[in-house]
Short mmCIF file of N, CA and C in Angstrom, two decimals:
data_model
loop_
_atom_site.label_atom_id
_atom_site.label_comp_id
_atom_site.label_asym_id
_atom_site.label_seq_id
_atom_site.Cartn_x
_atom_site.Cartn_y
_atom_site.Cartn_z
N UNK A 113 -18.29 50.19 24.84
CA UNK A 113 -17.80 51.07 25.88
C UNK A 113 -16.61 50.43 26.59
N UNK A 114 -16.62 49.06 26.88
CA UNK A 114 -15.67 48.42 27.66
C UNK A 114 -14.09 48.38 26.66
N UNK A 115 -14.67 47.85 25.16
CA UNK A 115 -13.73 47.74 24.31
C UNK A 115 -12.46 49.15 24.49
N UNK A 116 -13.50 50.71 24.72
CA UNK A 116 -12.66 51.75 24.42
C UNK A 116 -12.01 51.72 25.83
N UNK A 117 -12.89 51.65 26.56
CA UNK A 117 -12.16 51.81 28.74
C UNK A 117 -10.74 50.95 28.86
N UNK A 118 -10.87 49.67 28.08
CA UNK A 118 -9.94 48.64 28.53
C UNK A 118 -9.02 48.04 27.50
N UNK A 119 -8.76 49.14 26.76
CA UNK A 119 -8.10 49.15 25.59
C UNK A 119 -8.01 47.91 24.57
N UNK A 120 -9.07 47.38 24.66
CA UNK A 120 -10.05 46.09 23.80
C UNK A 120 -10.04 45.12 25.03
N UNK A 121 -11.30 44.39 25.05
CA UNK A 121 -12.24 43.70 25.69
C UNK A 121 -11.70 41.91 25.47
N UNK A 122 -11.32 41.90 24.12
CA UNK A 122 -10.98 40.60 24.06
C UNK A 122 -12.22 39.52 24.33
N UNK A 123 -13.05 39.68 23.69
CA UNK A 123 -14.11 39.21 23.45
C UNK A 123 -14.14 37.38 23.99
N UNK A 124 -13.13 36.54 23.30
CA UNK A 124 -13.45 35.13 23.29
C UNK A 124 -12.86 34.49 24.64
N UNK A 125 -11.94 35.79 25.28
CA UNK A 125 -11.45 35.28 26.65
C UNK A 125 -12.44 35.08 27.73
N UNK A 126 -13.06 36.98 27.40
CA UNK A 126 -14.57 36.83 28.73
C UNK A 126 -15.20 36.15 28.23
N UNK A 127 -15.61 35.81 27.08
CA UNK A 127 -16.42 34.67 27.20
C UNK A 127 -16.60 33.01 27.32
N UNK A 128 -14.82 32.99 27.36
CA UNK A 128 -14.69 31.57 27.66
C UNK A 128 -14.45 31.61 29.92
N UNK A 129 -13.97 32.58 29.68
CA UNK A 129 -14.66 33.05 31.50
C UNK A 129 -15.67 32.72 31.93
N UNK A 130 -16.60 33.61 31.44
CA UNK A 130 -17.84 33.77 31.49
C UNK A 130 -18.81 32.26 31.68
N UNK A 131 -18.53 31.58 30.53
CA UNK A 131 -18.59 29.69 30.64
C UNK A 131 -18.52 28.93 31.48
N UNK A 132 -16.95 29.28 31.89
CA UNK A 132 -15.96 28.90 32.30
C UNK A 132 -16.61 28.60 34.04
N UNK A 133 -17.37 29.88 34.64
CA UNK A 133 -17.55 30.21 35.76
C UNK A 133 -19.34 29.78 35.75
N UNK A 134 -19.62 29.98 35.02
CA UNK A 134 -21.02 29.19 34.88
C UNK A 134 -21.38 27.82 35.09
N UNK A 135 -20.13 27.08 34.52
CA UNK A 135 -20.50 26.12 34.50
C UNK A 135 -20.72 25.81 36.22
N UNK A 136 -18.97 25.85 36.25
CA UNK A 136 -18.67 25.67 37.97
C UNK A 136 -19.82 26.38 39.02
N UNK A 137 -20.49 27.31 38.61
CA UNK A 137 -21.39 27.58 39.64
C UNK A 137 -22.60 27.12 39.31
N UNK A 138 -22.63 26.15 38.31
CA UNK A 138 -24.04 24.84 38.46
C UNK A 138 -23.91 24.13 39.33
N UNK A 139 -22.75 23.49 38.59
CA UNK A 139 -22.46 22.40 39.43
C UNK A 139 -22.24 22.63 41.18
N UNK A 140 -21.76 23.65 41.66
CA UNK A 140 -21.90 24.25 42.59
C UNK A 140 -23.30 23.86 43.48
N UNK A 141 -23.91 24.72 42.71
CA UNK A 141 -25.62 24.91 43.26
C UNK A 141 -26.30 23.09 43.20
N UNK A 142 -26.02 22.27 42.45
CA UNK A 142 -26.58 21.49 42.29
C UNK A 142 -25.85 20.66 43.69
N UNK A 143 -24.83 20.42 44.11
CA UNK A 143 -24.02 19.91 44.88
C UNK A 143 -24.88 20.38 46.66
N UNK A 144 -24.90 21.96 46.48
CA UNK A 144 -25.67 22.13 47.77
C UNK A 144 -26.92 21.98 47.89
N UNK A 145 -27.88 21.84 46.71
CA UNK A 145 -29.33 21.69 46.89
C UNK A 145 -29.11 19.86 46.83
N UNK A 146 -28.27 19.32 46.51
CA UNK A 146 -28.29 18.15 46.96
C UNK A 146 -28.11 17.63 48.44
N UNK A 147 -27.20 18.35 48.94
CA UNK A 147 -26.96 18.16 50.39
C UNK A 147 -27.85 18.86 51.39
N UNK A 148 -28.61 20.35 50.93
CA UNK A 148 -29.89 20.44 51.54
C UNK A 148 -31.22 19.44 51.37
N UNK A 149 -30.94 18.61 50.22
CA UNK A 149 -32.22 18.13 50.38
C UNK A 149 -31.93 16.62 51.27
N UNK A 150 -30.76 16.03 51.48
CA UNK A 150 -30.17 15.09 51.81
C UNK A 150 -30.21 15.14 53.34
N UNK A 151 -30.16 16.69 54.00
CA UNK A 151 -30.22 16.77 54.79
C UNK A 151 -31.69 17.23 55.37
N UNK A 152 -32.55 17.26 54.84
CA UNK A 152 -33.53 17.68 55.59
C UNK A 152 -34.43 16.01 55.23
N UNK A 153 -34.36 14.67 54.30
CA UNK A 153 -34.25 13.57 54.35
C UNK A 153 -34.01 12.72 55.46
N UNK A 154 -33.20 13.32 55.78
CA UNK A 154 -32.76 12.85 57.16
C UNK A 154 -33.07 13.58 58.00
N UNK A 155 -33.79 13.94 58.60
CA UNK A 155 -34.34 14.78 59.91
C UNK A 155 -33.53 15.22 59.95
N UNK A 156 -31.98 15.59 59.91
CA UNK A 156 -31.37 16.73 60.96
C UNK A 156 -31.80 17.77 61.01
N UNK A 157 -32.39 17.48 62.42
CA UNK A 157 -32.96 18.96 63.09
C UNK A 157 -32.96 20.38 62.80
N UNK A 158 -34.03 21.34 62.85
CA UNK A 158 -34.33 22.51 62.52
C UNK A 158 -34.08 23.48 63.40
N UNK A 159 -33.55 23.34 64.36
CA UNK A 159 -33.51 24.33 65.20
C UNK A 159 -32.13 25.04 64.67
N UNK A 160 -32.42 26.32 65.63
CA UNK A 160 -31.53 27.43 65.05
C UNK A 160 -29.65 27.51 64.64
N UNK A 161 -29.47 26.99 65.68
CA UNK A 161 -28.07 26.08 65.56
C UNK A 161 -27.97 25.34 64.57
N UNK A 162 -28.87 23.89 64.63
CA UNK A 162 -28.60 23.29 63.44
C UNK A 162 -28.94 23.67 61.95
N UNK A 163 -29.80 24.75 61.85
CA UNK A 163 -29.52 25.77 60.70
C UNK A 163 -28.62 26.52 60.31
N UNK A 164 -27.79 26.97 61.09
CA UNK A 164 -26.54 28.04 61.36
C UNK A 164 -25.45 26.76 60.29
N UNK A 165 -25.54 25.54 61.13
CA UNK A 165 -24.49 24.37 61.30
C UNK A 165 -25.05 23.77 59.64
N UNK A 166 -26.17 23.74 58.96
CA UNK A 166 -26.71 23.75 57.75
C UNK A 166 -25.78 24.18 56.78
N UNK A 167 -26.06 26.00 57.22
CA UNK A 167 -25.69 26.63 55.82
C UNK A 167 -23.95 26.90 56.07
N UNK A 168 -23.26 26.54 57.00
CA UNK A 168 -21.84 26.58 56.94
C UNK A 168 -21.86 25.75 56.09
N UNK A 169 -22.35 24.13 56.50
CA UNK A 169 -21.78 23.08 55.91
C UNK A 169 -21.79 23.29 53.94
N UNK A 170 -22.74 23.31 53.64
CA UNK A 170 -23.21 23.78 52.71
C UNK A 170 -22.20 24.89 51.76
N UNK A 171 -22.25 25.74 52.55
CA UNK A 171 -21.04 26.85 51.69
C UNK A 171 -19.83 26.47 52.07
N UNK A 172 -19.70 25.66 52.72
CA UNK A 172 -17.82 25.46 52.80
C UNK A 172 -17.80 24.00 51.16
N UNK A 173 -18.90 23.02 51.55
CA UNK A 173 -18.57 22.30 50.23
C UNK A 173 -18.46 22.80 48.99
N UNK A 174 -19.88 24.01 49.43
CA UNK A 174 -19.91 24.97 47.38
C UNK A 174 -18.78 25.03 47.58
N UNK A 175 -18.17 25.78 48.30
CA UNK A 175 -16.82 26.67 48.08
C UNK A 175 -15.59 25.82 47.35
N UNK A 176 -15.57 24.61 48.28
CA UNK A 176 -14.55 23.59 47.59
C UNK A 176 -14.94 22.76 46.10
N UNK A 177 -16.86 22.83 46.09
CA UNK A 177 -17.16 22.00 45.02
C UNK A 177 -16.79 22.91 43.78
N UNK A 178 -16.49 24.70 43.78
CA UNK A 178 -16.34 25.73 42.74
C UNK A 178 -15.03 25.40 42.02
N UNK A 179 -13.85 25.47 43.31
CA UNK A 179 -12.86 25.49 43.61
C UNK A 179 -12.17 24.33 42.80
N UNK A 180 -12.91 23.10 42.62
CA UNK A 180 -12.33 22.32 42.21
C UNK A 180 -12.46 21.79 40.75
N UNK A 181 -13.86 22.42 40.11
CA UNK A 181 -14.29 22.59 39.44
C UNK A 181 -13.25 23.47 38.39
N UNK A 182 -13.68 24.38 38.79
CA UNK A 182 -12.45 25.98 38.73
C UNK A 182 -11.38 25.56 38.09
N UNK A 183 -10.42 24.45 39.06
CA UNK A 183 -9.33 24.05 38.44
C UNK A 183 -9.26 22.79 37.46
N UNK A 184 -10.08 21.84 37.60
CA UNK A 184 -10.65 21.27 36.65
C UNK A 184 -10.68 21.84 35.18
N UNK A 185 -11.61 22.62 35.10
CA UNK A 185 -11.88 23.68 33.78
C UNK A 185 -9.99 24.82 33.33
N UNK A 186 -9.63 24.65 34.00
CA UNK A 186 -8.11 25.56 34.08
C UNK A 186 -8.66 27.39 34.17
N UNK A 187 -8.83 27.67 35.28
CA UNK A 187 -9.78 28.91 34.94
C UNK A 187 -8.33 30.07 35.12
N UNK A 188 -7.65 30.36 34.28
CA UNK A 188 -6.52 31.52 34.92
C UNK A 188 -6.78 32.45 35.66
N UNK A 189 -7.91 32.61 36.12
CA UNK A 189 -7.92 33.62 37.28
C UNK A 189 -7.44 33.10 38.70
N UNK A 190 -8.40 31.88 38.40
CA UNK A 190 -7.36 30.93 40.35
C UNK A 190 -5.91 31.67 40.68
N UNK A 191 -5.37 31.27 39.11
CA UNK A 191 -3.74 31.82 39.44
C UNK A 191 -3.80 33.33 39.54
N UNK A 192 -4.11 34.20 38.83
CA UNK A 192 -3.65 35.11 39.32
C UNK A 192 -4.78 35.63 40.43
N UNK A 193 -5.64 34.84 41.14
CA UNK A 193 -6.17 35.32 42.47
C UNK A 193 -5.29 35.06 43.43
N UNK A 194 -4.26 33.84 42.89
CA UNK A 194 -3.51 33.37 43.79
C UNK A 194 -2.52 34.20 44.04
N UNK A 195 -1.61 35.01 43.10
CA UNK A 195 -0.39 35.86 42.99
C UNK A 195 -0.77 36.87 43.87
N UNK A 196 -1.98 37.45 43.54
CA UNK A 196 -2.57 38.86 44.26
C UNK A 196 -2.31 38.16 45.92
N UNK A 197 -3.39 37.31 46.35
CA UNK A 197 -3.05 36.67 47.76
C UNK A 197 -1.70 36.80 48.01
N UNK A 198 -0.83 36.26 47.18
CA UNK A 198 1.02 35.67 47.57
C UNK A 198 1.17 37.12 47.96
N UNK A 199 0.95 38.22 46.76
CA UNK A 199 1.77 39.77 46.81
C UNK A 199 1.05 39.96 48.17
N UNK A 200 -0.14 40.31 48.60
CA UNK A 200 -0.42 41.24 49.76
C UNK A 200 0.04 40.12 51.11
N UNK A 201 0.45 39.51 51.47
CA UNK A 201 0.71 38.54 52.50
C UNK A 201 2.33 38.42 52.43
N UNK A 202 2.85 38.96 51.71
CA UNK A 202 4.31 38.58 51.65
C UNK A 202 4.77 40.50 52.08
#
């Protein structure tokens, strides 16, 4: 269905994507269940704040641990996520 919608699918690209983004979101997940468990190791506190102050910390590293990953692996979408950003801001 996708092949006919998108005038061929290109099979070995999404799936080196597909990989591509898998991997990085292991490594991802493994990076923050490391630092959740690192952090609750260390007592820092449970209260509501320092939960709030938890899961920022946490998703700002995934975010950079994807990110770097991402470019690591050469993922061509970075770039053209990047162009799209440049076009609507310019």
């Amino acid at each position: 269905v996708l092949r006919k919608r998108w005038d061929g699918i290109q099979e070995n690209i999404l799936a080196q994507t597909v990989m591509k983004t898998l991997v990085a979101s292991l490594i991802m997940a493994v990076v923050i269940v490391g630092i959740d468990t690192l952090w609750r190791v260390l007592g820092i506190g449970e209260s509501f704040i320092m939960t709030i102050a938890r899961l920022a910390f946490e998703g700002i590293v995934g975010f950079i641990t994807f990110m770097i990953v991402a470019i690591a692996l050469k993922m061509r979408e970075l770039s053209e996520l990047w162009q799209i950003i440049r076009r609507r801001t310019t």
